[in-house]
C-alpha cells in the first residue's frame, strides 16, 4: 500500500496514530506498574503493541521492548538508510469515510522520499529494526543479571501471532496468563480467564497494592 497507494496506507496508519495519541491508558497500566516496581530485581516490558501506551502510562522508555516497532516513529519506505525518527511533528488528517490521508504525505528526513511508520508488518523486508534491537540489548543485559527466572504477567497475548506468548514461556520461571478466550496454561503458571483490568485489580488486591495506584 505504501508503494501503490500511500494516501490509503497513511489513512489507515494516520487514523491509528491519532487514536493512540488521544487515548489514555486505563487504570490497569498503573496497577501493573506498581506491581513491577515492587519487585526487588526490577522489571521489563515486552510488548507486541505499537501504541506506546506503556510509556504514556509511566513505564520508563529504557525498560520497554517493542518487538514490532512503534507507530510513534518513522523510517524511509525504501529505506535509504537506517534512520528512525519521531513522528511527533506529523499531524495526520484522515477522511473517515474514505480512510484516506488528507494533506501532504510525511517525507524521509534523509532523501525526501516517502516515510512510513517504523512498524513491523507482515512480510516486511524493509522494516528498520535498529531501535527495537537497542531495546533488546537492554533487556538481555537486565535478564542476564537476574538471580532466578522472572515471573511473567502475560496480558491478552493470543496464539494467532504468538510472539509475546512464546517469549514469556521461554524466559519466565512462572507465567500469569490473563486472557478471556485463550487462557490455557500448559505448565509453570496459572491462567486467569478475565479481561485485563479485572485481573490486574484482583492481583493488586492480593499484593496489597490496589490502594496505591
PDB file of C-alpha atoms in Angstrom:
ATOM      1  CA  UNK A   1       0.000   0.000   0.000  1.00  0.00           C
ATOM      2  CA  UNK A   2       2.752   2.478   0.821  1.00  0.00           C
ATOM      3  CA  UNK A   3       4.186   1.953  -2.656  1.00  0.00           C
ATOM      4  CA  UNK A   4       0.905   1.599  -4.607  1.00  0.00           C
ATOM      5  CA  UNK A   5      -1.437   3.949  -2.744  1.00  0.00           C
ATOM      6  CA  UNK A   6       0.368   5.876   0.005  1.00  0.00           C
ATOM      7  CA  UNK A   7      -2.632   8.101   0.828  1.00  0.00           C
ATOM      8  CA  UNK A   8      -4.647   4.974   1.660  1.00  0.00           C
ATOM      9  CA  UNK A   9      -1.755   3.422   3.611  1.00  0.00           C
ATOM     10  CA  UNK A  10      -1.271   6.590   5.627  1.00  0.00           C
ATOM     11  CA  UNK A  11      -5.032   6.920   6.024  1.00  0.00           C
ATOM     12  CA  UNK A  12      -5.018   3.614   7.894  1.00  0.00           C
ATOM     13  CA  UNK A  13      -1.910   4.302   9.986  1.00  0.00           C
ATOM     14  CA  UNK A  14      -2.678   8.003  10.415  1.00  0.00           C
ATOM     15  CA  UNK A  15      -6.094   7.149  11.838  1.00  0.00           C
ATOM     16  CA  UNK A  16      -4.474   4.747  14.300  1.00  0.00           C
ATOM     17  CA  UNK A  17      -1.808   7.279  15.221  1.00  0.00           C
ATOM     18  CA  UNK A  18      -4.426   9.907  16.095  1.00  0.00           C
ATOM     19  CA  UNK A  19      -6.397   7.387  18.170  1.00  0.00           C
ATOM     20  CA  UNK A  20      -3.325   6.250  20.097  1.00  0.00           C
ATOM     21  CA  UNK A  21      -2.280   9.834  20.799  1.00  0.00           C
ATOM     22  CA  UNK A  22      -5.697  10.728  22.194  1.00  0.00           C
ATOM     23  CA  UNK A  23      -6.333   7.533  24.202  1.00  0.00           C
ATOM     24  CA  UNK A  24      -5.382   7.469  27.873  1.00  0.00           C
ATOM     25  CA  UNK A  25      -4.218   4.081  29.222  1.00  0.00           C
ATOM     26  CA  UNK A  26      -6.699   2.651  31.730  1.00  0.00           C
ATOM     27  CA  UNK A  27      -6.043   2.077  35.443  1.00  0.00           C
ATOM     28  CA  UNK A  28      -4.670  -1.391  34.788  1.00  0.00           C
ATOM     29  CA  UNK A  29      -1.415   0.111  33.492  1.00  0.00           C
ATOM     30  CA  UNK A  30      -0.909   1.967  36.795  1.00  0.00           C
ATOM     31  CA  UNK A  31      -1.649  -1.188  38.764  1.00  0.00           C
ATOM     32  CA  UNK A  32       0.792  -3.201  36.663  1.00  0.00           C
ATOM     33  CA  UNK A  33       3.484  -0.538  37.112  1.00  0.00           C
ATOM     34  CA  UNK A  34       3.034  -0.663  40.893  1.00  0.00           C
ATOM     35  CA  UNK A  35       3.408  -4.446  40.850  1.00  0.00           C
ATOM     36  CA  UNK A  36       6.507  -4.224  38.675  1.00  0.00           C
ATOM     37  CA  UNK A  37       8.122  -1.544  40.838  1.00  0.00           C
ATOM     38  CA  UNK A  38       7.664  -3.723  43.939  1.00  0.00           C
ATOM     39  CA  UNK A  39       9.903  -6.484  42.517  1.00  0.00           C
ATOM     40  CA  UNK A  40      13.381  -6.495  44.082  1.00  0.00           C
ATOM     41  CA  UNK A  41      15.221  -7.250  40.817  1.00  0.00           C
ATOM     42  CA  UNK A  42      13.280  -4.765  38.739  1.00  0.00           C
ATOM     43  CA  UNK A  43      11.188  -5.416  35.658  1.00  0.00           C
ATOM     44  CA  UNK A  44      10.964  -5.175  31.884  1.00  0.00           C
ATOM     45  CA  UNK A  45       8.035  -4.819  29.481  1.00  0.00           C
ATOM     46  CA  UNK A  46       7.950  -6.992  26.357  1.00  0.00           C
ATOM     47  CA  UNK A  47       5.113  -5.917  24.078  1.00  0.00           C
ATOM     48  CA  UNK A  48       3.907  -6.510  20.542  1.00  0.00           C
ATOM     49  CA  UNK A  49       1.725  -3.397  20.779  1.00  0.00           C
ATOM     50  CA  UNK A  50       2.869  -0.416  18.710  1.00  0.00           C
ATOM     51  CA  UNK A  51       0.742   2.202  20.510  1.00  0.00           C
ATOM     52  CA  UNK A  52       3.292   3.471  23.059  1.00  0.00           C
ATOM     53  CA  UNK A  53       0.797   3.195  25.911  1.00  0.00           C
ATOM     54  CA  UNK A  54       3.254   1.649  28.362  1.00  0.00           C
ATOM     55  CA  UNK A  55       5.473   4.726  28.085  1.00  0.00           C
ATOM     56  CA  UNK A  56       2.441   7.024  28.279  1.00  0.00           C
ATOM     57  CA  UNK A  57       1.380   5.238  31.485  1.00  0.00           C
ATOM     58  CA  UNK A  58       4.756   5.920  33.123  1.00  0.00           C
ATOM     59  CA  UNK A  59       6.840   2.847  32.293  1.00  0.00           C
ATOM     60  CA  UNK A  60      10.424   4.010  31.657  1.00  0.00           C
ATOM     61  CA  UNK A  61      11.373   4.074  27.968  1.00  0.00           C
ATOM     62  CA  UNK A  62      14.600   2.187  28.701  1.00  0.00           C
ATOM     63  CA  UNK A  63      12.666  -0.740  30.230  1.00  0.00           C
ATOM     64  CA  UNK A  64      10.355  -1.473  27.278  1.00  0.00           C
ATOM     65  CA  UNK A  65      10.908  -3.790  24.303  1.00  0.00           C
ATOM     66  CA  UNK A  66       8.532  -3.075  21.404  1.00  0.00           C
ATOM     67  CA  UNK A  67       9.160  -6.193  19.327  1.00  0.00           C
ATOM     68  CA  UNK A  68       7.030  -4.956  16.399  1.00  0.00           C
ATOM     69  CA  UNK A  69       8.245  -1.369  16.499  1.00  0.00           C
ATOM     70  CA  UNK A  70       6.322   1.816  17.251  1.00  0.00           C
ATOM     71  CA  UNK A  71       3.787   3.846  15.313  1.00  0.00           C
ATOM     72  CA  UNK A  72       5.210   6.933  17.029  1.00  0.00           C
ATOM     73  CA  UNK A  73       8.418   6.596  14.989  1.00  0.00           C
ATOM     74  CA  UNK A  74       9.093   6.758  11.259  1.00  0.00           C
ATOM     75  CA  UNK A  75      11.559   5.478   8.697  1.00  0.00           C
ATOM     76  CA  UNK A  76      12.085   5.732   4.937  1.00  0.00           C
ATOM     77  CA  UNK A  77       9.910   3.457   2.769  1.00  0.00           C
ATOM     78  CA  UNK A  78      12.883   2.354   0.626  1.00  0.00           C
ATOM     79  CA  UNK A  79      14.731   2.560   3.113  1.00  0.00           C
ATOM     80  CA  UNK A  80      17.545   4.882   2.041  1.00  0.00           C
ATOM     81  CA  UNK A  81      19.276   4.500   5.437  1.00  0.00           C
ATOM     82  CA  UNK A  82      18.816   3.039   8.906  1.00  0.00           C
ATOM     83  CA  UNK A  83      17.481   6.371  10.193  1.00  0.00           C
ATOM     84  CA  UNK A  84      14.498   6.285  12.583  1.00  0.00           C
ATOM     85  CA  UNK A  85      12.901   9.487  13.844  1.00  0.00           C
ATOM     86  CA  UNK A  86       9.951  10.633  15.925  1.00  0.00           C
ATOM     87  CA  UNK A  87       6.534  11.085  14.305  1.00  0.00           C
ATOM     88  CA  UNK A  88       5.790  13.903  16.753  1.00  0.00           C
ATOM     89  CA  UNK A  89       5.697  16.641  14.094  1.00  0.00           C
ATOM     90  CA  UNK A  90       3.259  14.761  11.825  1.00  0.00           C
ATOM     91  CA  UNK A  91      -0.442  15.558  12.368  1.00  0.00           C
ATOM     92  CA  UNK A  92      -2.424  13.260  10.035  1.00  0.00           C
ATOM     93  CA  UNK A  93      -5.860  14.397   8.882  1.00  0.00           C
ATOM     94  CA  UNK A  94      -7.861  11.413   7.661  1.00  0.00           C
ATOM     95  CA  UNK A  95     -11.198  11.314   5.834  1.00  0.00           C
ATOM     96  CA  UNK A  96     -13.038   8.719   7.930  1.00  0.00           C
ATOM     97  CA  UNK A  97     -15.418   7.875   5.058  1.00  0.00           C
ATOM     98  CA  UNK A  98     -12.695   7.004   2.529  1.00  0.00           C
ATOM     99  CA  UNK A  99      -9.913   6.288   5.077  1.00  0.00           C
ATOM    100  CA  UNK A 100      -7.506   8.353   3.005  1.00  0.00           C
ATOM    101  CA  UNK A 101      -4.956  10.845   4.234  1.00  0.00           C
ATOM    102  CA  UNK A 102      -5.883  14.447   3.524  1.00  0.00           C
ATOM    103  CA  UNK A 103      -2.902  16.738   3.062  1.00  0.00           C
ATOM    104  CA  UNK A 104       0.799  16.161   2.455  1.00  0.00           C
ATOM    105  CA  UNK A 105       2.450  12.802   2.966  1.00  0.00           C
ATOM    106  CA  UNK A 106       5.281  12.569   5.515  1.00  0.00           C
ATOM    107  CA  UNK A 107       8.739  12.603   3.962  1.00  0.00           C
ATOM    108  CA  UNK A 108      12.048  10.933   4.756  1.00  0.00           C
ATOM    109  CA  UNK A 109      14.428  13.300   6.515  1.00  0.00           C
ATOM    110  CA  UNK A 110      17.383  11.936   4.508  1.00  0.00           C
ATOM    111  CA  UNK A 111      16.260  11.520   0.884  1.00  0.00           C
ATOM    112  CA  UNK A 112      12.915  13.342   0.771  1.00  0.00           C
ATOM    113  CA  UNK A 113      11.074  10.201  -0.339  1.00  0.00           C
ATOM    114  CA  UNK A 114       8.014   8.747   1.326  1.00  0.00           C
ATOM    115  CA  UNK A 115       8.179   7.957   5.039  1.00  0.00           C
ATOM    116  CA  UNK A 116       6.342   5.102   6.755  1.00  0.00           C
ATOM    117  CA  UNK A 117       5.797   4.002  10.355  1.00  0.00           C
ATOM    118  CA  UNK A 118       8.657   2.108  11.963  1.00  0.00           C
ATOM    119  CA  UNK A 119       6.257  -0.818  12.489  1.00  0.00           C
ATOM    120  CA  UNK A 120       6.994  -4.415  11.536  1.00  0.00           C
ATOM    121  CA  UNK A 121       4.250  -5.501   9.107  1.00  0.00           C
ATOM    122  CA  UNK A 122       3.598  -8.945   7.626  1.00  0.00           C
ATOM    123  CA  UNK A 123       6.203  -9.992   5.023  1.00  0.00           C
ATOM    124  CA  UNK A 124       8.024  -6.732   5.717  1.00  0.00           C
ATOM    125  CA  UNK A 125      11.621  -6.862   4.457  1.00  0.00           C
ATOM    126  CA  UNK A 126      12.107  -3.086   4.639  1.00  0.00           C
ATOM    127  CA  UNK A 127      11.493  -2.554   8.354  1.00  0.00           C
ATOM    128  CA  UNK A 128      14.468  -0.908  10.072  1.00  0.00           C
ATOM    129  CA  UNK A 129      14.957  -2.893  13.320  1.00  0.00           C
ATOM    130  CA  UNK A 130      17.696  -0.789  14.943  1.00  0.00           C
ATOM    131  CA  UNK A 131      15.533   0.869  17.619  1.00  0.00           C
ATOM    132  CA  UNK A 132      13.989  -2.443  18.660  1.00  0.00           C
ATOM    133  CA  UNK A 133      17.418  -4.132  18.640  1.00  0.00           C
ATOM    134  CA  UNK A 134      18.695  -1.493  21.083  1.00  0.00           C
ATOM    135  CA  UNK A 135      15.715  -2.245  23.326  1.00  0.00           C
ATOM    136  CA  UNK A 136      16.514  -5.972  23.050  1.00  0.00           C
ATOM    137  CA  UNK A 137      20.097  -5.353  24.104  1.00  0.00           C
ATOM    138  CA  UNK A 138      18.948  -3.549  27.272  1.00  0.00           C
ATOM    139  CA  UNK A 139      16.500  -6.351  28.049  1.00  0.00           C
ATOM    140  CA  UNK A 140      19.165  -9.038  27.578  1.00  0.00           C
ATOM    141  CA  UNK A 141      21.562  -7.174  29.870  1.00  0.00           C
ATOM    142  CA  UNK A 142      18.881  -6.974  32.582  1.00  0.00           C
ATOM    143  CA  UNK A 143      17.870 -10.613  32.084  1.00  0.00           C
ATOM    144  CA  UNK A 144      21.478 -11.830  32.322  1.00  0.00           C
ATOM    145  CA  UNK A 145      21.823 -10.181  35.739  1.00  0.00           C
ATOM    146  CA  UNK A 146      18.823 -11.905  37.339  1.00  0.00           C
ATOM    147  CA  UNK A 147      19.495 -14.411  40.098  1.00  0.00           C
ATOM    148  CA  UNK A 148      16.493 -16.546  39.037  1.00  0.00           C
ATOM    149  CA  UNK A 149      13.988 -16.646  36.154  1.00  0.00           C
ATOM    150  CA  UNK A 150      11.386 -13.867  36.427  1.00  0.00           C
ATOM    151  CA  UNK A 151       7.632 -14.122  36.883  1.00  0.00           C
ATOM    152  CA  UNK A 152       5.858 -13.055  33.702  1.00  0.00           C
ATOM    153  CA  UNK A 153       2.445 -11.389  33.588  1.00  0.00           C
ATOM    154  CA  UNK A 154       1.085 -12.023  30.110  1.00  0.00           C
ATOM    155  CA  UNK A 155      -1.913  -9.907  29.104  1.00  0.00           C
ATOM    156  CA  UNK A 156      -4.036 -10.579  26.032  1.00  0.00           C
ATOM    157  CA  UNK A 157      -1.333 -12.383  24.071  1.00  0.00           C
ATOM    158  CA  UNK A 158      -3.044 -14.922  21.823  1.00  0.00           C
ATOM    159  CA  UNK A 159      -1.854 -17.698  19.555  1.00  0.00           C
ATOM    160  CA  UNK A 160      -2.513 -16.098  16.144  1.00  0.00           C
ATOM    161  CA  UNK A 161       0.742 -14.113  16.430  1.00  0.00           C
ATOM    162  CA  UNK A 162       2.401 -15.873  19.384  1.00  0.00           C
ATOM    163  CA  UNK A 163       5.487 -13.637  19.715  1.00  0.00           C
ATOM    164  CA  UNK A 164       4.800 -12.464  23.269  1.00  0.00           C
ATOM    165  CA  UNK A 165       3.425 -15.796  24.457  1.00  0.00           C
ATOM    166  CA  UNK A 166       6.469 -17.690  23.198  1.00  0.00           C
ATOM    167  CA  UNK A 167       8.948 -15.209  24.671  1.00  0.00           C
ATOM    168  CA  UNK A 168       7.434 -15.386  28.147  1.00  0.00           C
ATOM    169  CA  UNK A 169       7.216 -19.169  28.106  1.00  0.00           C
ATOM    170  CA  UNK A 170      10.931 -19.342  27.191  1.00  0.00           C
ATOM    171  CA  UNK A 171      12.220 -16.722  29.630  1.00  0.00           C
ATOM    172  CA  UNK A 172       9.978 -16.915  32.680  1.00  0.00           C
ATOM    173  CA  UNK A 173      10.007 -19.381  35.536  1.00  0.00           C
ATOM    174  CA  UNK A 174       6.296 -18.776  36.129  1.00  0.00           C
ATOM    175  CA  UNK A 175       3.629 -17.104  33.961  1.00  0.00           C
ATOM    176  CA  UNK A 176       0.341 -15.474  34.958  1.00  0.00           C
ATOM    177  CA  UNK A 177      -1.706 -15.668  31.745  1.00  0.00           C
ATOM    178  CA  UNK A 178      -4.568 -13.152  31.532  1.00  0.00           C
ATOM    179  CA  UNK A 179      -6.814 -13.817  28.559  1.00  0.00           C
ATOM    180  CA  UNK A 180     -10.625 -14.123  28.412  1.00  0.00           C
ATOM    181  CA  UNK A 181     -10.505 -16.577  25.475  1.00  0.00           C
ATOM    182  CA  UNK A 182      -7.056 -18.187  25.015  1.00  0.00           C
ATOM    183  CA  UNK A 183      -6.109 -18.625  28.638  1.00  0.00           C
ATOM    184  CA  UNK A 184      -4.880 -22.248  28.650  1.00  0.00           C
ATOM    185  CA  UNK A 185      -1.636 -22.618  30.596  1.00  0.00           C
ATOM    186  CA  UNK A 186       0.275 -25.853  29.838  1.00  0.00           C
ATOM    187  CA  UNK A 187       2.745 -25.611  32.733  1.00  0.00           C
ATOM    188  CA  UNK A 188       4.685 -23.322  35.083  1.00  0.00           C
ATOM    189  CA  UNK A 189       1.889 -20.859  35.643  1.00  0.00           C
ATOM    190  CA  UNK A 190      -1.754 -20.048  36.213  1.00  0.00           C
ATOM    191  CA  UNK A 191      -4.445 -18.861  33.840  1.00  0.00           C
ATOM    192  CA  UNK A 192      -6.952 -16.102  34.553  1.00  0.00           C
ATOM    193  CA  UNK A 193      -9.845 -16.123  32.052  1.00  0.00           C
ATOM    194  CA  UNK A 194     -10.641 -12.447  32.639  1.00  0.00           C
ATOM    195  CA  UNK A 195     -10.313  -9.085  30.989  1.00  0.00           C
ATOM    196  CA  UNK A 196      -7.067  -7.262  31.761  1.00  0.00           C
ATOM    197  CA  UNK A 197      -8.317  -4.577  34.158  1.00  0.00           C
ATOM    198  CA  UNK A 198     -10.394  -7.024  36.204  1.00  0.00           C
ATOM    199  CA  UNK A 199      -7.489  -9.448  36.571  1.00  0.00           C
ATOM    200  CA  UNK A 200      -4.968  -6.736  37.447  1.00  0.00           C
ATOM    201  CA  UNK A 201      -7.295  -5.337  40.098  1.00  0.00           C
ATOM    202  CA  UNK A 202      -7.514  -8.796  41.710  1.00  0.00           C
ATOM    203  CA  UNK A 203      -3.727  -9.254  41.580  1.00  0.00           C
ATOM    204  CA  UNK A 204      -3.127  -5.814  43.055  1.00  0.00           C
ATOM    205  CA  UNK A 205      -5.542  -6.600  45.884  1.00  0.00           C
ATOM    206  CA  UNK A 206      -3.709  -9.851  46.647  1.00  0.00           C
ATOM    207  CA  UNK A 207      -0.401  -7.967  46.752  1.00  0.00           C
ATOM    208  CA  UNK A 208      -1.815  -5.116  48.848  1.00  0.00           C
ATOM    209  CA  UNK A 209      -1.076  -2.570  46.131  1.00  0.00           C
ATOM    210  CA  UNK A 210      -4.530  -1.596  44.847  1.00  0.00           C
ATOM    211  CA  UNK A 211      -4.893   1.438  47.075  1.00  0.00           C
ATOM    212  CA  UNK A 212      -1.575   2.901  45.860  1.00  0.00           C
ATOM    213  CA  UNK A 213      -2.361   3.234  42.137  1.00  0.00           C
TER     214      UNK A 213
END
